[in-house]
Coordinates of C-alpha atoms and ligand atoms in Angstrom, one line a residue:
M1 CA 0.1 0.2 0.0
Q2 CA 1.2 3.5 -0.7
Y3 CA 0.3 6.5 1.2
H4 CA -1.2 8.5 -1.7
Q5 CA -3.1 5.7 -3.3
Y6 CA -4.4 4.7 0.1
L7 CA -5.8 8.0 1.0
G8 CA -7.0 8.3 -2.3
L9 CA -5.0 11.9 -2.9
D10 CA -5.0 11.8 -6.5
K11 CA -8.5 12.7 -6.4
V12 CA -8.8 14.9 -3.1
L13 CA -5.9 17.1 -4.3
T14 CA -7.2 17.7 -7.7
S15 CA -10.5 18.4 -6.6
Q16 CA -9.9 22.5 -6.0
Q17 CA -10.7 24.2 -9.2
P18 CA -11.3 27.8 -8.6
M19 CA -13.6 29.5 -11.0
S20 CA -11.6 32.6 -11.1
E21 CA -8.6 30.6 -12.6
A22 CA -10.8 29.0 -15.1
Q23 CA -11.8 32.6 -16.1
G24 CA -8.8 34.3 -16.2
R25 CA -9.2 36.2 -13.6
A26 CA -7.3 34.5 -10.6
A27 CA -8.5 35.5 -7.3
H28 CA -5.9 34.5 -4.6
D29 CA -8.4 33.7 -1.8
E30 CA -10.7 31.2 -3.7
M31 CA -8.3 28.2 -2.9
L32 CA -9.1 28.7 0.9
F33 CA -12.6 29.3 0.5
I34 CA -13.2 26.0 -1.4
I35 CA -10.4 24.2 0.8
T36 CA -12.2 25.2 4.0
H37 CA -15.7 24.0 2.4
Q38 CA -14.2 20.9 1.5
A39 CA -12.5 20.4 4.8
Y40 CA -16.1 21.0 6.3
E41 CA -17.7 18.5 4.1
L42 CA -14.9 15.7 5.1
W43 CA -16.0 16.2 8.6
F44 CA -19.5 16.1 7.8
K45 CA -19.0 12.6 6.8
Q46 CA -17.1 11.8 9.7
I47 CA -20.0 12.6 12.0
L48 CA -22.7 11.1 9.7
H49 CA -20.3 7.9 10.0
E50 CA -20.5 8.3 13.9
L51 CA -24.3 9.0 13.8
D52 CA -24.9 6.2 11.7
S53 CA -23.4 3.9 13.9
V54 CA -25.0 5.3 16.9
L55 CA -28.7 5.3 15.1
A56 CA -28.2 1.7 14.4
L57 CA -27.8 0.9 18.0
F58 CA -30.7 3.0 19.2
S59 CA -32.7 1.3 16.5
Q60 CA -32.8 -2.1 18.5
E61 CA -35.4 -2.9 20.9
R62 CA -33.1 -2.9 23.9
I63 CA -29.7 -1.2 24.3
D64 CA -27.0 -3.6 25.5
E65 CA -25.4 -1.9 28.3
K66 CA -22.0 -3.1 26.8
D67 CA -22.8 -0.8 24.0
M68 CA -23.2 2.6 26.0
G69 CA -19.5 3.2 26.0
S70 CA -19.4 3.2 22.5
I71 CA -22.3 5.3 22.2
V72 CA -20.8 7.9 24.7
L73 CA -17.5 7.7 22.9
R74 CA -18.8 8.5 19.4
L75 CA -20.9 11.3 20.8
E76 CA -18.2 12.7 22.7
R77 CA -16.2 12.6 19.1
I78 CA -19.0 14.5 17.3
T79 CA -18.5 17.2 19.8
E80 CA -14.9 17.3 19.5
I81 CA -15.0 17.5 15.9
Q82 CA -17.7 20.1 16.1
K83 CA -15.4 22.4 18.3
L84 CA -12.8 22.2 15.3
L85 CA -16.0 23.3 12.8
V86 CA -16.2 26.6 14.9
D87 CA -12.7 27.1 15.3
Q88 CA -12.1 26.8 11.5
I89 CA -14.2 30.0 10.9
R90 CA -11.5 31.9 12.2
V91 CA -9.4 30.7 9.3
L92 CA -11.9 31.8 6.7
E93 CA -12.1 35.4 8.4
T94 CA -8.8 35.8 7.1
M95 CA -10.3 36.6 3.8
T96 CA -11.3 39.9 3.6
P97 CA -14.7 41.0 2.7
L98 CA -13.2 43.0 -0.6
D99 CA -11.1 39.6 -1.3
F100 CA -14.2 37.8 -1.2
L101 CA -16.0 40.3 -3.7
E102 CA -13.0 39.4 -6.1
F103 CA -14.8 35.7 -7.1
R104 CA -18.1 35.8 -5.1
D105 CA -20.2 36.6 -8.1
L106 CA -18.8 33.4 -9.7
L107 CA -20.6 31.4 -7.1
Y108 CA -24.3 32.6 -7.6
P109 CA -26.5 30.7 -7.2
A110 CA -24.6 27.9 -5.1
S111 CA -24.7 28.1 -1.5
G112 CA -23.7 26.4 1.8
F113 CA -27.4 26.1 1.8
Q114 CA -27.1 23.1 -0.7
S115 CA -24.8 21.2 1.6
F116 CA -26.6 17.9 1.4
Q117 CA -24.5 16.4 4.1
F118 CA -25.4 19.4 6.7
R119 CA -28.8 18.6 5.8
L120 CA -28.5 15.0 6.6
V121 CA -26.4 15.7 9.8
E122 CA -29.8 18.0 11.1
I123 CA -32.1 15.3 9.9
K124 CA -30.6 12.6 11.8
L125 CA -29.9 14.7 14.6
G126 CA -33.8 14.9 14.7
L127 CA -34.7 18.3 13.4
R128 CA -38.1 18.3 12.1
S129 CA -39.1 19.9 8.7
S130 CA -41.9 21.4 10.7
Q131 CA -39.5 23.3 12.9
R132 CA -37.6 24.7 10.0
L133 CA -37.7 28.5 9.0
T134 CA -39.3 28.8 5.2
Y135 CA -36.7 29.7 2.8
N136 CA -37.7 32.0 -0.3
Q137 CA -41.4 30.0 0.3
A138 CA -40.1 26.8 -0.7
S139 CA -39.3 23.7 1.1
Y140 CA -35.3 23.5 2.1
D141 CA -35.0 20.3 0.0
S142 CA -36.2 22.1 -3.1
Q143 CA -32.5 23.6 -3.3
L144 CA -30.9 19.9 -3.6
L145 CA -30.2 18.0 -6.3
P146 CA -32.9 15.4 -7.2
D147 CA -31.2 12.6 -5.9
Q148 CA -30.3 14.0 -2.7
A149 CA -33.6 15.5 -2.3
K150 CA -34.9 12.0 -2.1
S151 CA -32.4 10.7 0.4
V152 CA -32.9 13.6 2.7
Q153 CA -37.0 12.6 2.4
Q154 CA -35.8 9.1 3.3
A155 CA -33.7 10.3 6.0
E156 CA -36.7 12.0 7.6
S157 CA -38.8 8.8 7.5
E158 CA -36.2 6.9 9.7
L159 CA -35.2 7.0 13.4
S160 CA -33.6 10.0 14.2
L161 CA -31.3 10.6 17.4
F162 CA -33.8 12.6 19.0
E163 CA -36.4 9.7 19.0
G164 CA -34.1 6.8 19.7
V165 CA -32.9 8.8 23.0
E166 CA -36.4 9.5 24.0
R167 CA -37.4 5.7 23.4
W168 CA -34.4 4.7 25.5
L169 CA -35.2 7.1 28.2
S170 CA -38.9 6.0 28.4
R171 CA -37.6 2.8 29.2
T172 CA -35.4 4.0 32.2
P173 CA -36.0 1.0 34.5
F174 CA -35.2 3.2 37.7
L175 CA -38.1 4.8 37.9
R176 CA -40.3 2.7 40.2
M177 CA -38.2 0.3 42.2
D178 CA -39.6 -1.7 44.8
A179 CA -37.7 0.4 47.5
F180 CA -37.7 3.4 45.8
N181 CA -40.5 5.6 43.8
F182 CA -38.7 8.3 42.0
W183 CA -41.4 10.4 41.1
D184 CA -43.4 10.4 44.5
S185 CA -40.1 10.9 46.5
Y186 CA -39.2 13.7 44.1
R187 CA -42.5 15.3 44.4
Q188 CA -42.6 15.6 48.2
A189 CA -38.8 16.4 48.2
V190 CA -39.9 19.7 46.1
I191 CA -42.9 20.4 48.5
K192 CA -40.8 20.2 51.3
M193 CA -38.1 22.4 49.8
Y194 CA -40.5 25.4 49.3
Q195 CA -42.1 24.9 52.9
Q196 CA -38.7 25.2 54.2
D197 CA -37.8 28.1 52.2
R198 CA -41.3 29.8 53.1
Q199 CA -40.2 29.1 57.0
K200 CA -36.6 30.6 56.4
L201 CA -38.2 34.0 55.1
K202 CA -40.6 34.0 58.1
E203 CA -37.5 33.6 60.5
N204 CA -35.7 36.2 58.6
S205 CA -35.6 39.5 60.6
F206 CA -33.6 41.5 58.2
L207 CA -36.1 42.0 55.4
S208 CA -38.9 44.4 55.5
P209 CA -42.5 43.1 54.9
D210 CA -42.4 44.6 51.3
E211 CA -39.3 42.2 50.9
V212 CA -40.8 39.4 52.5
N213 CA -43.5 39.9 50.2
I214 CA -41.9 39.9 46.9
R215 CA -39.6 36.8 48.1
S216 CA -42.7 35.0 49.0
Q217 CA -44.3 35.9 45.6
Q218 CA -41.1 34.6 44.1
I219 CA -41.1 31.2 46.1
D220 CA -44.8 30.9 45.0
R221 CA -44.0 31.4 41.1
A222 CA -41.2 29.1 41.4
E223 CA -43.2 26.1 42.9
E224 CA -46.1 26.6 40.6
S225 CA -43.3 26.4 37.6
F226 CA -43.1 22.7 38.9
Q227 CA -47.3 22.1 38.3
V228 CA -46.1 21.6 34.6
L229 CA -44.1 18.4 35.6
F230 CA -46.4 16.8 38.4
N231 CA -49.6 17.6 36.2
E232 CA -49.4 15.2 33.5
E233 CA -52.5 16.9 31.6
A234 CA -50.9 20.2 31.7
F235 CA -47.7 18.8 30.6
E236 CA -49.3 17.3 27.6
R237 CA -50.6 20.4 26.9
A238 CA -47.2 22.1 27.0
R239 CA -46.2 19.6 25.0
E240 CA -48.7 20.3 22.5
Q241 CA -47.7 24.0 22.1
G242 CA -44.4 22.9 21.3
H243 CA -42.8 23.8 25.0
W244 CA -41.7 20.3 25.2
R245 CA -40.7 17.6 23.0
L246 CA -39.9 14.6 25.4
S247 CA -42.3 12.4 26.4
H248 CA -43.3 12.7 30.1
R249 CA -41.9 9.3 30.9
A250 CA -38.8 9.9 29.1
L251 CA -38.6 13.3 31.1
Q252 CA -38.5 11.5 34.2
G253 CA -35.9 9.4 33.0
A254 CA -33.6 12.4 32.3
L255 CA -34.3 13.7 35.4
L256 CA -33.4 10.6 37.7
I257 CA -30.1 10.4 35.7
Q258 CA -29.4 14.0 36.2
L259 CA -30.1 13.9 39.5
Y260 CA -28.9 10.7 40.9
R261 CA -26.0 10.9 38.6
N262 CA -23.4 9.7 41.1
Q263 CA -25.1 6.5 41.2
P264 CA -22.6 4.3 39.3
I265 CA -25.1 2.5 36.8
L266 CA -25.9 6.2 35.8
Q267 CA -22.9 7.6 35.0
L268 CA -22.6 6.6 31.3
P269 CA -26.3 7.5 30.8
F270 CA -25.6 11.0 32.5
R271 CA -22.2 11.4 30.0
L272 CA -24.8 10.8 27.0
I273 CA -27.1 13.6 28.0
T274 CA -24.1 15.8 28.8
A275 CA -22.7 14.9 25.2
L276 CA -26.5 15.7 23.5
V277 CA -26.3 19.2 25.6
D278 CA -22.9 19.8 24.3
M279 CA -23.8 18.8 20.6
D280 CA -26.7 21.1 20.8
E281 CA -24.9 24.2 22.1
L282 CA -22.0 23.4 19.6
F283 CA -24.5 23.6 16.4
T284 CA -26.0 26.7 18.1
T285 CA -22.6 28.0 18.3
W286 CA -21.4 27.1 14.9
R287 CA -24.7 28.7 13.3
Y288 CA -24.2 31.7 15.2
R289 CA -20.5 32.2 14.3
H290 CA -21.0 31.5 10.7
A291 CA -23.8 34.0 10.9
L292 CA -21.6 36.6 12.1
M293 CA -18.8 35.4 9.5
A294 CA -21.9 36.1 6.7
K295 CA -22.5 39.6 8.3
R296 CA -19.1 40.6 8.2
M297 CA -18.4 39.4 4.8
L298 CA -21.7 40.5 3.1
G299 CA -23.3 43.4 5.8
S300 CA -27.1 43.2 4.4
K301 CA -26.3 41.9 1.2
V302 CA -28.6 38.9 0.3
G303 CA -26.9 35.4 0.0
T304 CA -25.6 33.7 -3.2
G305 CA -28.5 31.1 -2.3
G306 CA -31.0 34.0 -2.0
S307 CA -31.9 34.3 1.8
S308 CA -31.8 37.3 3.7
G309 CA -28.5 36.4 4.6
F310 CA -27.4 37.4 7.9
H311 CA -31.2 37.4 9.6
Y312 CA -31.8 34.0 8.2
L313 CA -28.6 32.5 9.6
L314 CA -29.4 34.4 13.1
E315 CA -32.9 33.1 13.0
A316 CA -32.1 29.6 12.4
S317 CA -29.1 29.6 15.2
E318 CA -32.2 30.4 17.6
K319 CA -34.8 27.9 16.2
H320 CA -32.9 24.9 14.8
K321 CA -32.4 23.1 18.0
V322 CA -33.0 19.5 19.0
F323 CA -32.1 18.9 22.5
S324 CA -33.8 22.1 24.0
D325 CA -35.6 19.8 26.5
F326 CA -32.3 19.1 28.4
F327 CA -31.7 22.6 28.8
Q328 CA -35.4 23.6 30.2
L329 CA -35.0 20.7 32.4
T330 CA -32.3 22.0 34.5
T331 CA -35.4 24.6 35.5
F332 CA -36.3 21.5 38.0
F333 CA -33.0 20.5 39.6
I334 CA -33.2 20.5 43.2
P335 CA -29.9 20.8 45.5
R336 CA -28.3 17.3 46.4
S337 CA -29.6 18.6 50.0
A338 CA -32.9 18.2 49.3
L339 CA -32.7 15.1 47.4
P340 CA -34.5 12.3 49.1
N341 CA -31.6 9.7 49.9
L342 CA -31.7 6.5 48.4
P343 CA -32.9 3.4 50.7
R344 CA -30.0 0.7 50.7
E345 CA -31.7 -1.5 48.4
A346 CA -32.3 1.0 45.7
E347 CA -28.3 1.8 46.0
L348 CA -27.6 -1.9 45.4
Q349 CA -29.8 -2.0 42.3
L350 CA -27.9 1.2 41.0
G351 CA -24.2 0.1 42.1
F352 CA -22.4 -2.8 40.7
F353 CA -22.8 -5.1 43.5
Ligands
LIG401 C1 -17.4 33.7 3.2 C2 -17.9 33.1 3.9 C3 -19.3 32.3 3.9 C4 -20.5 33.4 3.7 C5 -20.4 34.6 3.5 C6 -21.7 32.4 3.9 C7 -22.7 33.0 3.8 C8 -24.1 32.2 3.9 C9 -25.3 32.5 3.7 C10 -25.8 34.0 3.5 C11 -26.0 31.5 4.0 C12 -27.6 31.6 3.6 C13 -28.1 30.8 2.2 C14 -27.8 31.8 1.1 O1 -28.7 32.7 1.0 O2 -26.8 31.6 0.7 C15 -25.4 30.3 4.1 C16 -26.0 29.1 4.1 C17 -25.1 27.9 4.8 N1 -23.9 28.2 5.0 FE1 -22.3 29.6 4.6 N2 -21.3 31.0 4.2 C18 -19.7 31.3 4.2 C19 -18.8 30.1 4.6 C20 -19.5 28.9 4.8 C21 -18.6 27.7 5.0 C22 -17.3 27.5 5.2 C23 -19.8 26.3 5.5 C24 -19.1 25.2 5.6 C25 -19.8 24.1 5.0 C26 -21.0 27.1 5.1 C27 -22.1 26.6 5.1 C28 -23.3 26.9 5.4 C29 -24.7 25.8 5.6 C30 -24.7 24.4 6.0 C31 -25.7 26.8 5.1 C32 -26.8 26.5 5.6 C33 -27.4 27.1 6.8 C34 -28.6 26.7 7.1 O3 -29.9 26.9 6.2 O4 -29.2 26.7 8.3 N3 -20.9 28.6 4.9 N4 -23.9 30.9 4.1

């Protein structure tokens, strides 16, 4: 085996064909522009490779505990790649807006909007088409080549990471153990925590009656916010309105994992959720950084693909999220001191005894 052959470098290194050169008006920075995009596409390919393997494991009826380590490692690998993707923007930003204008007109109507692999990543993570911003009043896949449009439609009908994770969470086996009913114990702990807060407020002699009144209302409001969790009908209504996406059962599983993450058996599930939170945050970071880059390069010009440019990208960074539930869930974390202690029998089930 020879290095060049093994890596297919003949193809890779002859795949940079600046349009400006072909037109006899060579623009120095077009090479950087092409190579940066190609590097992104290679990393997207690697991300898809990791995602597909993880999705295959999530597609099974049950996930073997032995596979959990690989799942977590692969998701963590994706987040490390995403950090590179964010950093690469700085390299492209060494191209100034004037240098970009040397060849930008040659790109019309091509645009990153047509990145097939980027769309696959979004779909496989679980971004729903109903969530997407409309783009020139047309569906996002109208911009893709016909075969690619078919493939993204196919991907939309397959299991996404969000759905796989939701199913897995809703199977969390430790929610109702003989020795410990998590949901009842948690609800009681929340009630007790706010009772203690009210008691402390009563005993506080430094606050004026007005301040006591304000704080008391804050405690009431904080406690009320838990009603959406404890009243399943209210939760379903909130879910229909799009405030939550996970099922109630999956949410309980996620909360148990977060609150009792020190229990040995919950440590990998906790790292899995953390990787999903990192992934969502890093995609939002990339989208936002990319929007800023577009602003600095284009100002208020429209994109080569025809969108409003910066504003479209900024809105997408706010709306195109998948795992928002895990961010919202933090509202319902309570301090370790307020958490119900696990009975010994439950601890035995959650440890490696
Ligand atoms: C000079 C640098 C860049 C500028 C000015 C820029 C600008 C834009 C603009 C304005 C859009 C909105 C669609 C349109 O109207 O064309 C867009 C979309 C997009 N660009 Fe870039 N871009 C740049 C570099 C990159 C790079 C290096 C990538 C890496 C693959 C990339 C990937 C994407 C993707 C995936 C979208 C679709 C985003 C979405 O729909 O959420 N762009 N870009």
